[in-house]
Coordinates of C-alpha atoms (C1' of nucleotides) in Angstrom, one line a residue:
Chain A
X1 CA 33.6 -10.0 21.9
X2 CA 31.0 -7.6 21.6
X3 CA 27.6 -8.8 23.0
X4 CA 25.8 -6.6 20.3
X5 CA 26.8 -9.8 17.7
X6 CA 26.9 -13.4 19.0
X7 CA 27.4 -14.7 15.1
X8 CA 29.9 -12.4 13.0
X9 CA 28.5 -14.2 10.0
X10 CA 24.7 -12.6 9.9
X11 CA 25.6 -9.4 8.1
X12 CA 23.5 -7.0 10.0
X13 CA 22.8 -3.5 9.1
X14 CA 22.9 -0.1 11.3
X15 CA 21.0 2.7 10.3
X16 CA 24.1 4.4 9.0
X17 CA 25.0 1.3 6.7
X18 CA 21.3 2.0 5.2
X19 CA 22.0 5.6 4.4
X20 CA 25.5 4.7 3.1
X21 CA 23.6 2.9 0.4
X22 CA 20.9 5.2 -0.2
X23 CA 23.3 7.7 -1.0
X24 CA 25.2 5.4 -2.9
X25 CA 22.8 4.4 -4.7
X26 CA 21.1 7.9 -5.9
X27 CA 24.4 8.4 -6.9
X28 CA 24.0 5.7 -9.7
X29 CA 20.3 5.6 -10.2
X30 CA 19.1 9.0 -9.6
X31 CA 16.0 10.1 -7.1
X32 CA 13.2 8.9 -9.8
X33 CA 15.0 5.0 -9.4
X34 CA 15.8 5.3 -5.9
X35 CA 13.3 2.8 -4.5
X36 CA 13.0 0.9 -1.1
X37 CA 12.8 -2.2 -3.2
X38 CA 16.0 -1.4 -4.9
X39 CA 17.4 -0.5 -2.2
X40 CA 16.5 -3.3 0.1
X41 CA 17.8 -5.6 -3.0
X42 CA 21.2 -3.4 -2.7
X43 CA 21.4 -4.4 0.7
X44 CA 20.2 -7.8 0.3
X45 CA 17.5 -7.4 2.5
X46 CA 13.5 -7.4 2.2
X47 CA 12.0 -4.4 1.6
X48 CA 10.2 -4.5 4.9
X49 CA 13.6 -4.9 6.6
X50 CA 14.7 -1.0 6.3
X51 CA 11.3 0.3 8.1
X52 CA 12.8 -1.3 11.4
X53 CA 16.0 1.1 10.7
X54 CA 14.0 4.1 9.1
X55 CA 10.1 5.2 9.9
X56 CA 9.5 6.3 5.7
X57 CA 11.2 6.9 2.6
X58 CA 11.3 11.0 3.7
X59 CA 12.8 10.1 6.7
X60 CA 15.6 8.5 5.3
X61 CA 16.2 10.5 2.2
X62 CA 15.9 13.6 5.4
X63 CA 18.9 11.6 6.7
X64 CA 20.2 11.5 3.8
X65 CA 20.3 15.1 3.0
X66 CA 21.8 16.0 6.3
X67 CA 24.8 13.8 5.0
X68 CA 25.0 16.2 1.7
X69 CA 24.6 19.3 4.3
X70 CA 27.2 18.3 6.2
X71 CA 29.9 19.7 5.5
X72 CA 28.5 23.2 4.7
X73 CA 29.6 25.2 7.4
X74 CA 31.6 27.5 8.0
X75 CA 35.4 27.2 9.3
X76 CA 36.5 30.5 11.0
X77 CA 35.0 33.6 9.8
X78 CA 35.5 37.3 10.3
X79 CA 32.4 38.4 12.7
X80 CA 30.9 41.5 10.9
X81 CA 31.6 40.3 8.0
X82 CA 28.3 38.8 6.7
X83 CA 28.4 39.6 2.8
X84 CA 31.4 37.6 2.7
X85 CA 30.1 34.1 4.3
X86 CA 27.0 34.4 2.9
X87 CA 28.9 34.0 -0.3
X88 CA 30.8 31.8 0.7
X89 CA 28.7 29.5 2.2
X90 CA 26.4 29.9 -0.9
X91 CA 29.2 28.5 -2.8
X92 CA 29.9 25.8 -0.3
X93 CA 25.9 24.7 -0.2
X94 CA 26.1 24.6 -4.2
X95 CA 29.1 22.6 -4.3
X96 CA 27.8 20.2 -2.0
X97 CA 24.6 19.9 -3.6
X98 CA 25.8 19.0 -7.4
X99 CA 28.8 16.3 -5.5
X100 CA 25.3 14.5 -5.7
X101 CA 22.7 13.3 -8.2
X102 CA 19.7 14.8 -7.8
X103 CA 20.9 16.2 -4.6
X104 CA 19.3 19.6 -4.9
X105 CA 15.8 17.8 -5.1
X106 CA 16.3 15.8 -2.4
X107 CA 17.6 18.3 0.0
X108 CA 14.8 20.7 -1.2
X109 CA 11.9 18.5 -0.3
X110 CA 13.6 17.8 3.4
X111 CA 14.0 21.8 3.7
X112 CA 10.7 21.9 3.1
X113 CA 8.9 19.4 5.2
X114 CA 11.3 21.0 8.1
X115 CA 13.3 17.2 8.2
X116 CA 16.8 18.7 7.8
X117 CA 17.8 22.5 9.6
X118 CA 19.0 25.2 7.3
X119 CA 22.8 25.1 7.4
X120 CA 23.1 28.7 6.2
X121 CA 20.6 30.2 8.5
X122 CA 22.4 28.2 11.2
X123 CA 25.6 29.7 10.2
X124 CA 25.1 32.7 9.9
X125 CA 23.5 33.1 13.1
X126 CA 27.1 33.0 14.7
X127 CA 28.9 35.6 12.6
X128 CA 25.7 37.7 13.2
X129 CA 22.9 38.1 15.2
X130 CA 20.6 40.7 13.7
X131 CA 17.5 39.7 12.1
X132 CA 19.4 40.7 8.5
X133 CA 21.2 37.4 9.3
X134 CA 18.2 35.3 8.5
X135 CA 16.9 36.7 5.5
X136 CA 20.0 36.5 3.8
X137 CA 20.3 32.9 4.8
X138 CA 16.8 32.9 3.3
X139 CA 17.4 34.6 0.0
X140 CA 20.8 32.9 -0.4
X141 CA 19.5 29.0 0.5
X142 CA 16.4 29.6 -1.8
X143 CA 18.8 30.9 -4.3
X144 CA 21.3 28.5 -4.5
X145 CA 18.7 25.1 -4.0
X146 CA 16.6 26.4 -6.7
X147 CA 19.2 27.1 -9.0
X148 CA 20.6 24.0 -9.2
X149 CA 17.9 21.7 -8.4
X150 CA 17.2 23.7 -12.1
X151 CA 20.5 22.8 -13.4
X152 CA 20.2 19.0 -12.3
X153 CA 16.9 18.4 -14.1
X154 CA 18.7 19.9 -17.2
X155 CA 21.5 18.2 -16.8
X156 CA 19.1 14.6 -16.4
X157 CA 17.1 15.6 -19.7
X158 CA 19.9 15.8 -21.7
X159 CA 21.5 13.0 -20.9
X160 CA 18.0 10.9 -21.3
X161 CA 17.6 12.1 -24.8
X162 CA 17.9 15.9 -27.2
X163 CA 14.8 14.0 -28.8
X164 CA 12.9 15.8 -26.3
X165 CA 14.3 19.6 -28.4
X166 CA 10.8 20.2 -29.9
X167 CA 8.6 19.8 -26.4
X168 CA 10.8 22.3 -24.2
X169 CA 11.1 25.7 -23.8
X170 CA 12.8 28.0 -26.0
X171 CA 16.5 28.9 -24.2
X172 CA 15.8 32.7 -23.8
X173 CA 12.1 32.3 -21.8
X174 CA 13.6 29.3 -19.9
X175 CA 15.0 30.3 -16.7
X176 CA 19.1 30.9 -17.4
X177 CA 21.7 28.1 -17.3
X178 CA 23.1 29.1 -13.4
X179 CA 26.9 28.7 -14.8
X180 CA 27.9 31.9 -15.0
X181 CA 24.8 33.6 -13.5
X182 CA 25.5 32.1 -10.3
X183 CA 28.0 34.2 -9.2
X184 CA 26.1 37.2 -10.6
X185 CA 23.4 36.7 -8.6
X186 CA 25.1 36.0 -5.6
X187 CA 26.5 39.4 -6.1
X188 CA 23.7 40.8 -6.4
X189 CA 21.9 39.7 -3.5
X190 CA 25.1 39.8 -1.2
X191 CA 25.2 43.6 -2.6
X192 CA 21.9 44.2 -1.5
X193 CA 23.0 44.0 2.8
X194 CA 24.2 47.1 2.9
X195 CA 21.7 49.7 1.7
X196 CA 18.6 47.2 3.2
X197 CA 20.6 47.8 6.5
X198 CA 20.9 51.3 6.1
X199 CA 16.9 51.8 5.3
X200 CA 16.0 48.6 8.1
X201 CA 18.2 48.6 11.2
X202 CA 17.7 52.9 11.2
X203 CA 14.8 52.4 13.5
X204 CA 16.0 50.6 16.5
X205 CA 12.5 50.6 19.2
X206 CA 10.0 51.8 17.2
Chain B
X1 CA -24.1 21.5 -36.0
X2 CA -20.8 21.1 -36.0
X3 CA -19.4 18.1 -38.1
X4 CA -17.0 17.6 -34.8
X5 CA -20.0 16.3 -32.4
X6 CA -22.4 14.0 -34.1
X7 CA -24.2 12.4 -30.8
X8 CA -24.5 15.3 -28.5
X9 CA -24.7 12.6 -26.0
X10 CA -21.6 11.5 -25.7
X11 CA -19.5 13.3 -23.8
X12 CA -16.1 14.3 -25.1
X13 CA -13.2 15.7 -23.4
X14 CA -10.9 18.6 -24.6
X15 CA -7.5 18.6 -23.6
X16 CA -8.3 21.6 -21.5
X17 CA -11.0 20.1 -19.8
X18 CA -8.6 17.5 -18.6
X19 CA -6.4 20.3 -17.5
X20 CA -9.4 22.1 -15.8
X21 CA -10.1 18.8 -13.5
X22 CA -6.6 18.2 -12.8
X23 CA -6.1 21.8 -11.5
X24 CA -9.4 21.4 -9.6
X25 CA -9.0 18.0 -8.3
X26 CA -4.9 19.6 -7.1
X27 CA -6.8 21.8 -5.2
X28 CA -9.3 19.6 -3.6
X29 CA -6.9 16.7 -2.7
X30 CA -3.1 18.1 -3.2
X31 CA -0.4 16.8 -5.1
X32 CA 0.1 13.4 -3.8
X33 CA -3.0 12.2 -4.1
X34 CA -3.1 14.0 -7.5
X35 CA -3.0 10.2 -9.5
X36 CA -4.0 9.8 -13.6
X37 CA -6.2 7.0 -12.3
X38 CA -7.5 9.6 -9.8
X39 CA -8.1 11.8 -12.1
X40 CA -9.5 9.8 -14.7
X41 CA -12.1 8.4 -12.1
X42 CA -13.2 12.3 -11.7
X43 CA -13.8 12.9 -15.6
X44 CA -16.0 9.7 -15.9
X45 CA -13.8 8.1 -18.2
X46 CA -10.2 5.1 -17.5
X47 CA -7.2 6.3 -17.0
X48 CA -5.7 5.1 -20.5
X49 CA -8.2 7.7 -22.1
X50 CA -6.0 10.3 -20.5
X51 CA -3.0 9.6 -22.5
X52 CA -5.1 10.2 -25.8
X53 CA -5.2 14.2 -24.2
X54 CA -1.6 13.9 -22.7
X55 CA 1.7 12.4 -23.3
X56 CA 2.5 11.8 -19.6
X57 CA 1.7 13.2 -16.2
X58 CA 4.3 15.9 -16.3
X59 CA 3.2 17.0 -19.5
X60 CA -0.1 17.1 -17.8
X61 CA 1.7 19.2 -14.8
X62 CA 3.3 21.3 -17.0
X63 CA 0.1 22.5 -18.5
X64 CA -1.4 23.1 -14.9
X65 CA 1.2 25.1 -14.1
X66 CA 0.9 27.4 -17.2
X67 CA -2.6 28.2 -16.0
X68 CA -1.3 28.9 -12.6
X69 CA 1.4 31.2 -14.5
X70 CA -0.8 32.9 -17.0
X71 CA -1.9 35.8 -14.7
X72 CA 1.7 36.7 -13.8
X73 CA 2.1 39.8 -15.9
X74 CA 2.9 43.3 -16.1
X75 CA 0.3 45.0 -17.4
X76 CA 2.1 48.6 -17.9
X77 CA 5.5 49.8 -16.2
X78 CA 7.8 52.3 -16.4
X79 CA 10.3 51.0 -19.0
X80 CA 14.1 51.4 -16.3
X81 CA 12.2 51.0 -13.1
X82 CA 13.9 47.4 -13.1
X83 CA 13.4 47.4 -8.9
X84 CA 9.9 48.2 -9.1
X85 CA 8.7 46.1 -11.7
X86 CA 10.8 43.3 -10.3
X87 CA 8.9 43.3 -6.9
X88 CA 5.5 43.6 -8.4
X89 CA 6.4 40.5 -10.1
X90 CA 7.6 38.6 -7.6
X91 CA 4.9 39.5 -4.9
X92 CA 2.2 38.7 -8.0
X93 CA 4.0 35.2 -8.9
X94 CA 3.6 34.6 -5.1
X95 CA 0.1 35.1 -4.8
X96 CA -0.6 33.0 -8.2
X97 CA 1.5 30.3 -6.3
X98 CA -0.6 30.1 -3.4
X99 CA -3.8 30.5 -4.8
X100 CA -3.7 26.7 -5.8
X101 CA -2.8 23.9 -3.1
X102 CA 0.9 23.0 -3.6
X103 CA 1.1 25.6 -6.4
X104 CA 4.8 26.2 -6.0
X105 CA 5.8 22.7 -6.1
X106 CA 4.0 21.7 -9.0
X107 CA 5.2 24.9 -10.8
X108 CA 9.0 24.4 -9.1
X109 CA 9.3 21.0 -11.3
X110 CA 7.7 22.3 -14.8
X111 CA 10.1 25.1 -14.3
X112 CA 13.3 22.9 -13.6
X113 CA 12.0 20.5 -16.5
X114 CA 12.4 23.7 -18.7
X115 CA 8.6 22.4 -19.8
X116 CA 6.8 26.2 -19.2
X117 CA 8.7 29.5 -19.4
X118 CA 9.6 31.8 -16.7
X119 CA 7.2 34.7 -16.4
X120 CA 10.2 37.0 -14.4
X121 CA 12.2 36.1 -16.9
X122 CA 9.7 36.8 -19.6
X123 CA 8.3 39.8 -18.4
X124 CA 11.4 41.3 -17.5
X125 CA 13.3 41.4 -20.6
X126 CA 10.6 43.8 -21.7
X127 CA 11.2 46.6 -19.1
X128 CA 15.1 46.8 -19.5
X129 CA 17.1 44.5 -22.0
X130 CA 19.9 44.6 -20.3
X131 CA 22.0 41.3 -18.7
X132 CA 20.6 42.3 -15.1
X133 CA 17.0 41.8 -16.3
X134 CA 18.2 37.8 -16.7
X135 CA 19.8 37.7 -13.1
X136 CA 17.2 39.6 -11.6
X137 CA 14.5 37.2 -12.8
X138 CA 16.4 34.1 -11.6
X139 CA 17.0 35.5 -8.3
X140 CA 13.7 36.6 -7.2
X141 CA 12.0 33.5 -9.1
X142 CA 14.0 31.2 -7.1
X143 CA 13.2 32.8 -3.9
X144 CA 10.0 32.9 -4.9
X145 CA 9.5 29.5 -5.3
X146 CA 11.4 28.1 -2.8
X147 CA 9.9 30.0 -0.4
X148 CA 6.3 28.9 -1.0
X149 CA 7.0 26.0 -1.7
X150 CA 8.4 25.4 1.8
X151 CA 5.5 27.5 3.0
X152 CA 3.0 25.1 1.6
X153 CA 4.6 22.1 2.8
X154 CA 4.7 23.3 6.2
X155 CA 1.2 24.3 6.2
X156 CA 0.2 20.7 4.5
X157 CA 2.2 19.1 7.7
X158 CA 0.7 21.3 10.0
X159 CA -2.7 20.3 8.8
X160 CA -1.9 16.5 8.8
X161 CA -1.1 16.4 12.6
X162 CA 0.8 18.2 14.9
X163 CA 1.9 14.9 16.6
X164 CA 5.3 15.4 14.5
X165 CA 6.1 18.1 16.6
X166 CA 9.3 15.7 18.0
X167 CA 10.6 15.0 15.0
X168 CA 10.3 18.2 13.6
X169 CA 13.6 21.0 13.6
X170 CA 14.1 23.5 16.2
X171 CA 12.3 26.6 15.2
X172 CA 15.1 28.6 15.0
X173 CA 17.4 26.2 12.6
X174 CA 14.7 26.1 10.1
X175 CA 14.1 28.0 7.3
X176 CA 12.1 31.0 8.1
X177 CA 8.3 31.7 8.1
X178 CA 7.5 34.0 5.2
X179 CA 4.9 36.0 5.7
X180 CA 7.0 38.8 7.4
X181 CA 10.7 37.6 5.6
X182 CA 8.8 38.1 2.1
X183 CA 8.9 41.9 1.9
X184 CA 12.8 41.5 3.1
X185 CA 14.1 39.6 1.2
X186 CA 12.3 41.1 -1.4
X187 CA 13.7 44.3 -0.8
X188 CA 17.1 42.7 -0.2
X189 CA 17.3 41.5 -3.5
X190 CA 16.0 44.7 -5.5
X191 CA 18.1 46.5 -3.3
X192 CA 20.8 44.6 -4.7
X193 CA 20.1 45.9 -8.2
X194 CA 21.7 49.4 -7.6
X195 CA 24.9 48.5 -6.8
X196 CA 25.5 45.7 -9.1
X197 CA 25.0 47.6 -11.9
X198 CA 27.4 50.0 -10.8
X199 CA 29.7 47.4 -10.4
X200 CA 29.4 45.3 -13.7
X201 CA 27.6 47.5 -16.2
X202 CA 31.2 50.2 -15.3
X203 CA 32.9 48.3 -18.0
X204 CA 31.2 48.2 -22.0
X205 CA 33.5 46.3 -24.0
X206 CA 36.1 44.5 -22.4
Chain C
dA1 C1' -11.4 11.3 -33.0
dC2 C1' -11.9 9.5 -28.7
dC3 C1' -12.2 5.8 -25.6
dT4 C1' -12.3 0.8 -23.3
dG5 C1' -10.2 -3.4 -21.4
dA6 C1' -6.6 -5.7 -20.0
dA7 C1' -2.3 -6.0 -19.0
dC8 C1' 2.9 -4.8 -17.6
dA9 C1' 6.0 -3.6 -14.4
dC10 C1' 6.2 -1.5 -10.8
dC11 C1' 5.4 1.4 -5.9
dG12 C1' 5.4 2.5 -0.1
dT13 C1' 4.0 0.4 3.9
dT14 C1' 2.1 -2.9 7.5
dC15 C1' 2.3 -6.8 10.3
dA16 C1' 2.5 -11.4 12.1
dA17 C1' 5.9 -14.5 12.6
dG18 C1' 10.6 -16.2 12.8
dT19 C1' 15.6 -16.4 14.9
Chain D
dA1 C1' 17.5 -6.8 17.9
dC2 C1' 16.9 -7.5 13.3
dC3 C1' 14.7 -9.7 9.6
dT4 C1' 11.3 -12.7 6.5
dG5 C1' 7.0 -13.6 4.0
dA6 C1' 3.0 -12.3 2.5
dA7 C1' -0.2 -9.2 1.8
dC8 C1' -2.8 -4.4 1.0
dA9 C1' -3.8 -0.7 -1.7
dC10 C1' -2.1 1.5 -4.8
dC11 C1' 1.0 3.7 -9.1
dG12 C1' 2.2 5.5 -14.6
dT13 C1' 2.0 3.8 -19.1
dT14 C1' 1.1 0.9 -23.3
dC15 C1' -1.6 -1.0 -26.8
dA16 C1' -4.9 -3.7 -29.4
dA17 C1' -9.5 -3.2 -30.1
dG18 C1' -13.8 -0.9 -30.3
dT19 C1' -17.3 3.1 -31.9

DNA sequence: ACCTGAACACCGTTCAAGT
DNA sequence: ACCTGAACACCGTTCAAGT
């Protein structure tokens, strides 16, 4: 008895039901397919019908990456203890980001254009406040989107076709294959708080 | 006299002067408006012409980005002065990145296409074979990119309108302005270098 | 060897008008 | 409040045919 819907029968869609199937559908189609047309058709709708529930295609794949982003965060975390969420919430963002196709390109772009905040940066502000805080959220996002967005476009070329073997890159110039260098490099830049604290936060004024 | 050019009048496009215009026209009018009809308009000549110098677009891409690449060497370096020669680097891919208009996002894709080789990656394995070289490379290359690329974009929005101020992200959620992060995280990351070696180079064999 | 002409199968977005 | 219909101004790519 809503007042919102006088006639149950006319399907009508919510903003949420439009992201629903936008993340549906990259999921089956990939970003390069992901259309409003298709879209619209998914929803059985006219194209023209989603740009009363979103104002562009960025803004809704921007809604759609703060669906991927949202559940990196972090639980309960020892204060002081910033090496350890920052790898851990590196972990968590890559996770999240390959439980989607494409989803390291999409989120990138919304990073980028400033649509979507920085889950790390925003988490790690709580566990700690000094300015160290933000450039590892920095280094570690940057890391971690990069890296797979890398490892998603691999992953897409070989499944399109190996015919493509002569045209690419040979393996050891091509940047490395982030299975087992992920955690390696998380080390390595979660390694590197320490001594940049001891040579930074020495000065405390001036 | 060349047998190549009969009728001097005709003008004939190289492959590299197709490149040339599309690197020139990216600059003038930026990625998105970087079309093959666009393009083909600029050079005098239809679009289908293009596809006798280029496969596809990306091709295309890729060998704009190898320009943009080509001056990211090291020209000599102390042979285990892996920090050092890993900052130069990245502070030299940096500048080759922003030197052209939406440099890092052009290069970002040709580099996750595995269609141009990584300059870290290549340079690096000449100053110190070892596996850190590789996760070194990856690390700062990343960060690199992923930094100016979300430099760029920000600075392309900025220049379109600030009217988008509303929909834009808290400053403090988004990802930080480089231009003072840069040299941290930089020195985060080599920083890093030290005691990860210590760590996993500790063990030879097994 | 290099290019034209014409077509194919699409895009994102706007906007008056409908219910 | 939510959607249709129709249009605008584009895309990348292919391919027979020309010179």
């Amino acid at each position: 008895m809503t007042p919102r819907d006088p006639n149950p029968r006319v399907a009508r869609r919510s903003k949420d039901d439009v992201v629903d199937a936008a993340l549906d559908l990259l999921d089956r189609v990939g970003l390069p397919d992901l259309s409003m047309r298709r879209l619209a058709e998914e929803l059985g709708v006219q194209p023209s019908a989603l740009y009363w529930h979103v104002a562009s295609k960025q803004e809704l794949l921007a809604s759609v990456s703060s669906r991927i982003l949202a559940a990196v965060i972090l639980r309960a975390s020892d204060p002081d203890d910033l090496e350890g969420a920052a790898v851990t919430l590196g972990r968590r963002l890559r996770d999240r980001l390959l439980a989607h196709r494409d989803g390291a390109e999409v989120v990138s772009s919304s990073l980028a254009l400033g649509l979507v905040p920085s889950p790390l940066h925003e988490a790690l502000r709580h566990v700690d406040g000094s300015p160290a805080a933000a450039v590892v959220a920095d280094a570690i996002t940057h890391y971690v989107v990069g890296v797979t967005f890398h490892e998603q476009q691999r992953r897409a070329a070989d499944a399109w076709g190996a015919a493509a073997s002569e045209v690419a890159v040979t393996p050891e110039s091509a940047l490395r294959p982030a299975d087992d260098g992920f955690e390696a490099a998380m080390a390595l830049i979660a390694g590197g708080i320490a001594p940049w604290r001891a040579d930074t936060e020495r000065v405390p004024g001036a």
